[in-house]
Coordinates of C-alpha atoms and ligand atoms in Angstrom, one line a residue:
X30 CA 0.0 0.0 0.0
X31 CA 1.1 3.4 -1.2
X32 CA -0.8 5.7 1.3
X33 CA -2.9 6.8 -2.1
X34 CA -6.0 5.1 -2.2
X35 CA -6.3 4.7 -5.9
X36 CA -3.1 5.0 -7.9
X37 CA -3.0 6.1 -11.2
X38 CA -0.6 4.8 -13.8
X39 CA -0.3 5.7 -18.0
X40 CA 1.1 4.0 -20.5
X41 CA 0.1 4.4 -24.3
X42 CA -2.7 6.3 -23.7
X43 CA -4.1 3.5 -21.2
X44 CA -4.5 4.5 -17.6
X45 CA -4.4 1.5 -15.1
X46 CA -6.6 2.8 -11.7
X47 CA -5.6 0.1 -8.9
X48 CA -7.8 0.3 -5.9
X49 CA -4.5 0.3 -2.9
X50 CA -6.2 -1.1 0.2
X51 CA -5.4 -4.5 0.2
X52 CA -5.7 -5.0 4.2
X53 CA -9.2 -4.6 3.7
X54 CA -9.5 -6.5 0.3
X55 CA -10.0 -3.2 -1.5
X56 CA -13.5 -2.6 -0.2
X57 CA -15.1 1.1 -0.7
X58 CA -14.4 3.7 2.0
X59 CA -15.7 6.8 1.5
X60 CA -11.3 8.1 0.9
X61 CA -11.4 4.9 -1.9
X62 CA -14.8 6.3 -3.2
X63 CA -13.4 9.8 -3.2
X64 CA -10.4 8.8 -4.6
X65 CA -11.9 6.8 -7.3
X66 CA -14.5 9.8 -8.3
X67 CA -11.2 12.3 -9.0
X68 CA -9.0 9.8 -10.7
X69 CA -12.1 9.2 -13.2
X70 CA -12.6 13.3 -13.4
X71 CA -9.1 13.6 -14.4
X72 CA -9.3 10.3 -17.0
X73 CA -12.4 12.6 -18.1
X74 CA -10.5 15.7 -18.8
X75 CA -7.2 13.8 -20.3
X76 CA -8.0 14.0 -24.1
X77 CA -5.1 12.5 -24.6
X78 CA -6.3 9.0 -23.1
X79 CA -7.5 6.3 -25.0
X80 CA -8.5 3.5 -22.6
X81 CA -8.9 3.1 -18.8
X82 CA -8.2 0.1 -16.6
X83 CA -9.5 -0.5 -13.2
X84 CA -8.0 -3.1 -10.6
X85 CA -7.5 -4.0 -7.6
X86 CA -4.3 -4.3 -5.5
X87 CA -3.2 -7.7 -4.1
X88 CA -3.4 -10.9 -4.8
X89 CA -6.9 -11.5 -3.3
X90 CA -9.5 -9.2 -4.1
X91 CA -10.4 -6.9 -6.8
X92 CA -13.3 -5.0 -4.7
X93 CA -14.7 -6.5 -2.0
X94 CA -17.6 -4.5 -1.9
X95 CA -18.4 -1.2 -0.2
X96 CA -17.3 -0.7 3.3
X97 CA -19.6 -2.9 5.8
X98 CA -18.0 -1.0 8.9
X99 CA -19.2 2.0 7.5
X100 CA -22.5 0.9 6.0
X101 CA -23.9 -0.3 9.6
X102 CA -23.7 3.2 10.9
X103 CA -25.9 4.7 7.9
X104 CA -29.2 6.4 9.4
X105 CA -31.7 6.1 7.0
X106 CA -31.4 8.9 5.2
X107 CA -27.3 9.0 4.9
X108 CA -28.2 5.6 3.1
X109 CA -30.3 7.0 0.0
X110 CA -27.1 9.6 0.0
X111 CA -24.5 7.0 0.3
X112 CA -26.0 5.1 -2.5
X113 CA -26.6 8.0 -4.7
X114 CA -23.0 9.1 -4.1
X115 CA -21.9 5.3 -4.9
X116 CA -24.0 5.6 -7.9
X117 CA -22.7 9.0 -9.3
X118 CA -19.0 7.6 -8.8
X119 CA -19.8 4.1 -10.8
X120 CA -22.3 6.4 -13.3
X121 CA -18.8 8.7 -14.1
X122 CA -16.9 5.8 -15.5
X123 CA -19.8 4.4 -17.3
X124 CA -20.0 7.6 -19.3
X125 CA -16.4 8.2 -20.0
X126 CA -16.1 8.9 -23.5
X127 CA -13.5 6.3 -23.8
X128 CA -13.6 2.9 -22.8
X129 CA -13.3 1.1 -19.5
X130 CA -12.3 -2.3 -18.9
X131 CA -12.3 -4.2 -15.3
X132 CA -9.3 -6.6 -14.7
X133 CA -11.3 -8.6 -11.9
X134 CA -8.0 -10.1 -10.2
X135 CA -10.0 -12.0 -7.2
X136 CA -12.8 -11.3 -5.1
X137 CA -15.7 -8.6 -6.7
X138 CA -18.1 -8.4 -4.3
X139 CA -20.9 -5.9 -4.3
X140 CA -20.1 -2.3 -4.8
X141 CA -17.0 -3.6 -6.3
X142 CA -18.8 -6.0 -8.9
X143 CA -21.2 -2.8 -9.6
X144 CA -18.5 -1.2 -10.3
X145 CA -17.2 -3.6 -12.8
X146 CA -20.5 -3.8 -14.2
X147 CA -20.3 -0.2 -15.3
X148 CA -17.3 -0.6 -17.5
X149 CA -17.4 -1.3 -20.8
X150 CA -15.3 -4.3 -20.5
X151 CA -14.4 -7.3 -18.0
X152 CA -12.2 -10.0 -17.6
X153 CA -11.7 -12.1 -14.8
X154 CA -8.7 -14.1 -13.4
X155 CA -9.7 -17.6 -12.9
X156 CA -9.3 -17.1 -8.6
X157 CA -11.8 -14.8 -9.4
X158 CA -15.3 -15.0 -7.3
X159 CA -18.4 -12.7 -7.7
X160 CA -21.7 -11.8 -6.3
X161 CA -23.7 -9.1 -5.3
X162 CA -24.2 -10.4 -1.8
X163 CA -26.0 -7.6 -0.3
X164 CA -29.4 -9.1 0.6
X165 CA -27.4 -11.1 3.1
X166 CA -26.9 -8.1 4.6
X167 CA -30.3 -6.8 4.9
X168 CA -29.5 -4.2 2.3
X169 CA -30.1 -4.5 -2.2
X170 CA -27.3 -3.5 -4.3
X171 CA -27.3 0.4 -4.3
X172 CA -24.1 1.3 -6.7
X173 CA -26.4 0.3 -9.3
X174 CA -26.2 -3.8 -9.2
X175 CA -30.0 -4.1 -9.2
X176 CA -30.2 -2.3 -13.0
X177 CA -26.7 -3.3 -14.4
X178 CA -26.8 -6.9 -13.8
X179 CA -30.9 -7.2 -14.9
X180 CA -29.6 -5.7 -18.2
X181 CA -26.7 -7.7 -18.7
X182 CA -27.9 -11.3 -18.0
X183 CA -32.0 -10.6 -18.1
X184 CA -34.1 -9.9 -15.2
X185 CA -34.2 -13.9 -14.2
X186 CA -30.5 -14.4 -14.0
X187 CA -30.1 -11.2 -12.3
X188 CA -33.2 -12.0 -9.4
X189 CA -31.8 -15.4 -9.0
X190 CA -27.9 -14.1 -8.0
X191 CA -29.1 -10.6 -6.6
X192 CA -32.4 -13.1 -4.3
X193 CA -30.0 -15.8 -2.8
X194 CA -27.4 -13.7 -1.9
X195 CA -24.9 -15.9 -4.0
X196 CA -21.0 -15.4 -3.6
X197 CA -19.7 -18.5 -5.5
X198 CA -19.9 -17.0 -9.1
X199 CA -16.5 -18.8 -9.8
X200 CA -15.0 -16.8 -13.2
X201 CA -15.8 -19.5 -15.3
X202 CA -19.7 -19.3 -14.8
X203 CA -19.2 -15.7 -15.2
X204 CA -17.8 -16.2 -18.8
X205 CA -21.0 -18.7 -19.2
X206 CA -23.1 -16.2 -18.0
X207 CA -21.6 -13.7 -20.1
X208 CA -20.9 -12.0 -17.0
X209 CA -17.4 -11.6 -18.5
X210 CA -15.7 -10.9 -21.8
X211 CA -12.8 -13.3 -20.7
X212 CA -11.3 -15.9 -17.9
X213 CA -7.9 -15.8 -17.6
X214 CA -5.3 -17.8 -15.4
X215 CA -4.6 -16.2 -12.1
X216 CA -2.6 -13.3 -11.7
X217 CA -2.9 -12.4 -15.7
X218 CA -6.3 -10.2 -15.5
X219 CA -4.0 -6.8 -15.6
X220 CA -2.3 -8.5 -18.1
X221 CA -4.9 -9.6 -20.3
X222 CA -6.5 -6.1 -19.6
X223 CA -3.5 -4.3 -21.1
X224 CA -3.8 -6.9 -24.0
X225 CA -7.2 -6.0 -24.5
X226 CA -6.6 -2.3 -24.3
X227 CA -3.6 -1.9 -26.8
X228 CA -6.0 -4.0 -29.2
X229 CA -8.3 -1.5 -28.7
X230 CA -6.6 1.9 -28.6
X231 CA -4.6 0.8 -32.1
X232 CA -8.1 1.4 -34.2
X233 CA -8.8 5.0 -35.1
X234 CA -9.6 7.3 -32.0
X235 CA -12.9 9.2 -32.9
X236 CA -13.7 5.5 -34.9
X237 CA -14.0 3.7 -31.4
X238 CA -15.1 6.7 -29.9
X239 CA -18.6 7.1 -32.0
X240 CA -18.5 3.2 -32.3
X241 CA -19.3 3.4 -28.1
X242 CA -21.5 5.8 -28.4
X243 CA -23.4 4.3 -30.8
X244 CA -23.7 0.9 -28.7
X245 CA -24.2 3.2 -25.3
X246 CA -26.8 5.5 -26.9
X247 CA -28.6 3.3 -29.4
X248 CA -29.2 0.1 -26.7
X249 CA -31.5 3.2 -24.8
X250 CA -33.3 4.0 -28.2
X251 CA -35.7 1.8 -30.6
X252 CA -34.4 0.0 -33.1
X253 CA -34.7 2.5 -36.1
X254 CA -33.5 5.6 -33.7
X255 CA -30.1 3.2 -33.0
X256 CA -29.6 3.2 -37.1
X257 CA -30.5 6.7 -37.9
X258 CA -28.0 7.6 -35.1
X259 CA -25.4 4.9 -36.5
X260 CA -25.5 6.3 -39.7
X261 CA -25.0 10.0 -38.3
X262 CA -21.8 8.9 -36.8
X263 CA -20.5 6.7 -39.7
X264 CA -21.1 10.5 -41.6
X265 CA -19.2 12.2 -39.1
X266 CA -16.3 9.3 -39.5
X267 CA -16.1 9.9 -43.4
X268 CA -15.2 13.5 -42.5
X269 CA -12.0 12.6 -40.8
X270 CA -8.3 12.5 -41.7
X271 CA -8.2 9.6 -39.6
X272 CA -11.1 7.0 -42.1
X273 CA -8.7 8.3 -45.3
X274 CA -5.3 7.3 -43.3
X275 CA -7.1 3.9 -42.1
X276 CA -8.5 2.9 -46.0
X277 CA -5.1 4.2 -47.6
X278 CA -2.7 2.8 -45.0
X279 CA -4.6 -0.5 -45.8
X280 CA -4.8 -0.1 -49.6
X281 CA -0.7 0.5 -49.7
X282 CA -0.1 -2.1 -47.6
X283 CA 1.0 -0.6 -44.3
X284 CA 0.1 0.0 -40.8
X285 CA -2.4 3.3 -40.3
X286 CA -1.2 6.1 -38.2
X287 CA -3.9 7.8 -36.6
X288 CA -3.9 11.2 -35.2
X289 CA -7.4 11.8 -34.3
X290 CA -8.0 14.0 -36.5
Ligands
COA3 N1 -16.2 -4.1 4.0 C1 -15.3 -4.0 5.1 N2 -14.3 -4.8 5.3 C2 -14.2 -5.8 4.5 C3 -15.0 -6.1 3.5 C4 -16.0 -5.2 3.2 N3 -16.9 -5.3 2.2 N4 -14.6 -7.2 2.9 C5 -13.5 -7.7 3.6 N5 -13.3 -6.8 4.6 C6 -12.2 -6.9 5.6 C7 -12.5 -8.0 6.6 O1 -13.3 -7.5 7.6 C8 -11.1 -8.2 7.1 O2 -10.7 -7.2 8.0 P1 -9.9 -7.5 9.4 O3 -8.6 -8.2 8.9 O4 -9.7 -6.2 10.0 O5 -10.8 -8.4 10.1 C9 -10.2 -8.1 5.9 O6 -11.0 -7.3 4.9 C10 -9.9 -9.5 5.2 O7 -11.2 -10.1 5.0 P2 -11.5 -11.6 5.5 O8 -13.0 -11.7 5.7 O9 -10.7 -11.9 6.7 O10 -11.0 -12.5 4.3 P3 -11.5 -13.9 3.9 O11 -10.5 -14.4 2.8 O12 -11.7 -14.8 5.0 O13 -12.9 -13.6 3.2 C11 -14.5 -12.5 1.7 C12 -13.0 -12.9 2.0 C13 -14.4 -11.6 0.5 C14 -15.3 -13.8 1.4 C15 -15.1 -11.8 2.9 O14 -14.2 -10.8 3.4 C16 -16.4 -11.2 2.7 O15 -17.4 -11.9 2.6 N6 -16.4 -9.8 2.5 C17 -17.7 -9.1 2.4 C18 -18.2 -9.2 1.0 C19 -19.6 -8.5 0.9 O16 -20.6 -8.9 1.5 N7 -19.6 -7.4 0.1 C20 -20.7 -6.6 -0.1 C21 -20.7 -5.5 0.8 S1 -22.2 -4.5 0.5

């Protein structure tokens, strides 16, 4: 542990955020939820990012949910603050303009599997175990488990894990369950993250960026809205530098060199 409660790391235009409080098994304090909400304001405002990672420190645990210690003292009305708060801080990376991929290195419990729900991307190490045990605790999912995971997997799927409480979502039934984009051997999720992200961040910026929105925007909208807005976008692309470098760097043979532009 650094003393920093999330640390921040860039490389290539990918910024890894690793959740530093391992002694606890990463679970969300209101410093880590603090933390987390001005690392992803500054991701935000870095136009020179491409990709963002989030992890957790250790060996153990990715998130192991909020804080319990400091969810028992809640009164009543601190808990419809504390979950909007949790909510607004999960919400922010969901909307990032660029995309967000989870490297689940252990346990994702709760608030921390809420918060891997709202990026665009996850993979999980096979140690990995997940659930959205909060039931067990007298409490629903707050960070927005109850919406995320209903939309993902379907309503029955969702009831089912969100109803019993259940913490043995080993990685491999998440990757059934398309819980998960990808299972990995232990200690490779950062790993396979970065893999995943240099794939990614290769492809024309403002390409993957309207390619996003279009998914993000167009699952809210009926189908003919989606395609209408689609085709708006794939306008916008032909205007770019960046779609003639892509089609001539492919016609002569050679690797494109995107500028964003
Ligand atoms: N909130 C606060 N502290 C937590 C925590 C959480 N969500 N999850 C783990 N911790 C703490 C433990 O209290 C323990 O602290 P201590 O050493 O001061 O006693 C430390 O992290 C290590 O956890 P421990 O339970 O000893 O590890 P384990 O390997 O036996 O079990 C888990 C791991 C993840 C199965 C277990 O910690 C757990 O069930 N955590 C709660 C998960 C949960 O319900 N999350 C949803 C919260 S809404």
């Amino acid at each position: 542990m650094t003393g920093e409660p999330v640390r921040a790391e860039t490389r290539d235009g990918i910024r890894t955020l690793t959740v530093d409080r391992p002694e606890k098994l990463n679970a969300l304090n209101a410093s880590v939820l603090d933390a987390l909400d001005a690392r992803i304001r500054e991701a935000e405002a870095d136009a020179t990012l491409r990709c963002l990672i989030v992890t957790g420190a250790g060996e153990k645990a990715f998130i192991a949910g909020a804080d319990i210690g400091e969810l028992v003292k809640l009164t009543p009305l601190d808990g419809r603050e504390h979950a909007r708060r949790g909510q607004a801080v999960v919400e922010r990376i969901e909307n990032l303009p660029i995309p967000s991929i989870a490297a689940i290195n252990g346990y994702a419990y709760g608030g921390g599997l809420e918060l891997a729900l709202a990026c665009t991307l996850r993979i999980a190490s096979e140690n990995a175990r997940m659930g959205l045990p909060e039931t067990s605790l007298g409490i629903l999912p707050g960070y927005g488990g109850t919406q995320r995971l209903a939309r993902l997997l379907g309503t029955s799927r969702a009831a089912e894990l969100i109803l019993t409480s259940e913490k043995g979502i080993t990685a491999a039934d998440a990757g059934r369950l398309g819980l998960v984009n990808r299972v990995v051997p232990a200690g490779q999720a950062l790993a396979a993250a970065m893999d995943l992200a240099q794939a990614i961040v290769k492809n024309g910026p403002i390409a993957c960026r309207y390619a996003l929105e279009a998914i993000r925007r167009g699952s809210e909208m009926p189908l003919s809205g989606g395609l209408a807005y689609e085709a708006t976008l794939f306008g916008l692309c032909a205007s770019t530098q960046d779609m003639k470098e892509g089609m001539t760097a492919f016609l002569e043979k050679r690797p494109a060199k995107f500028t964003g532009h």
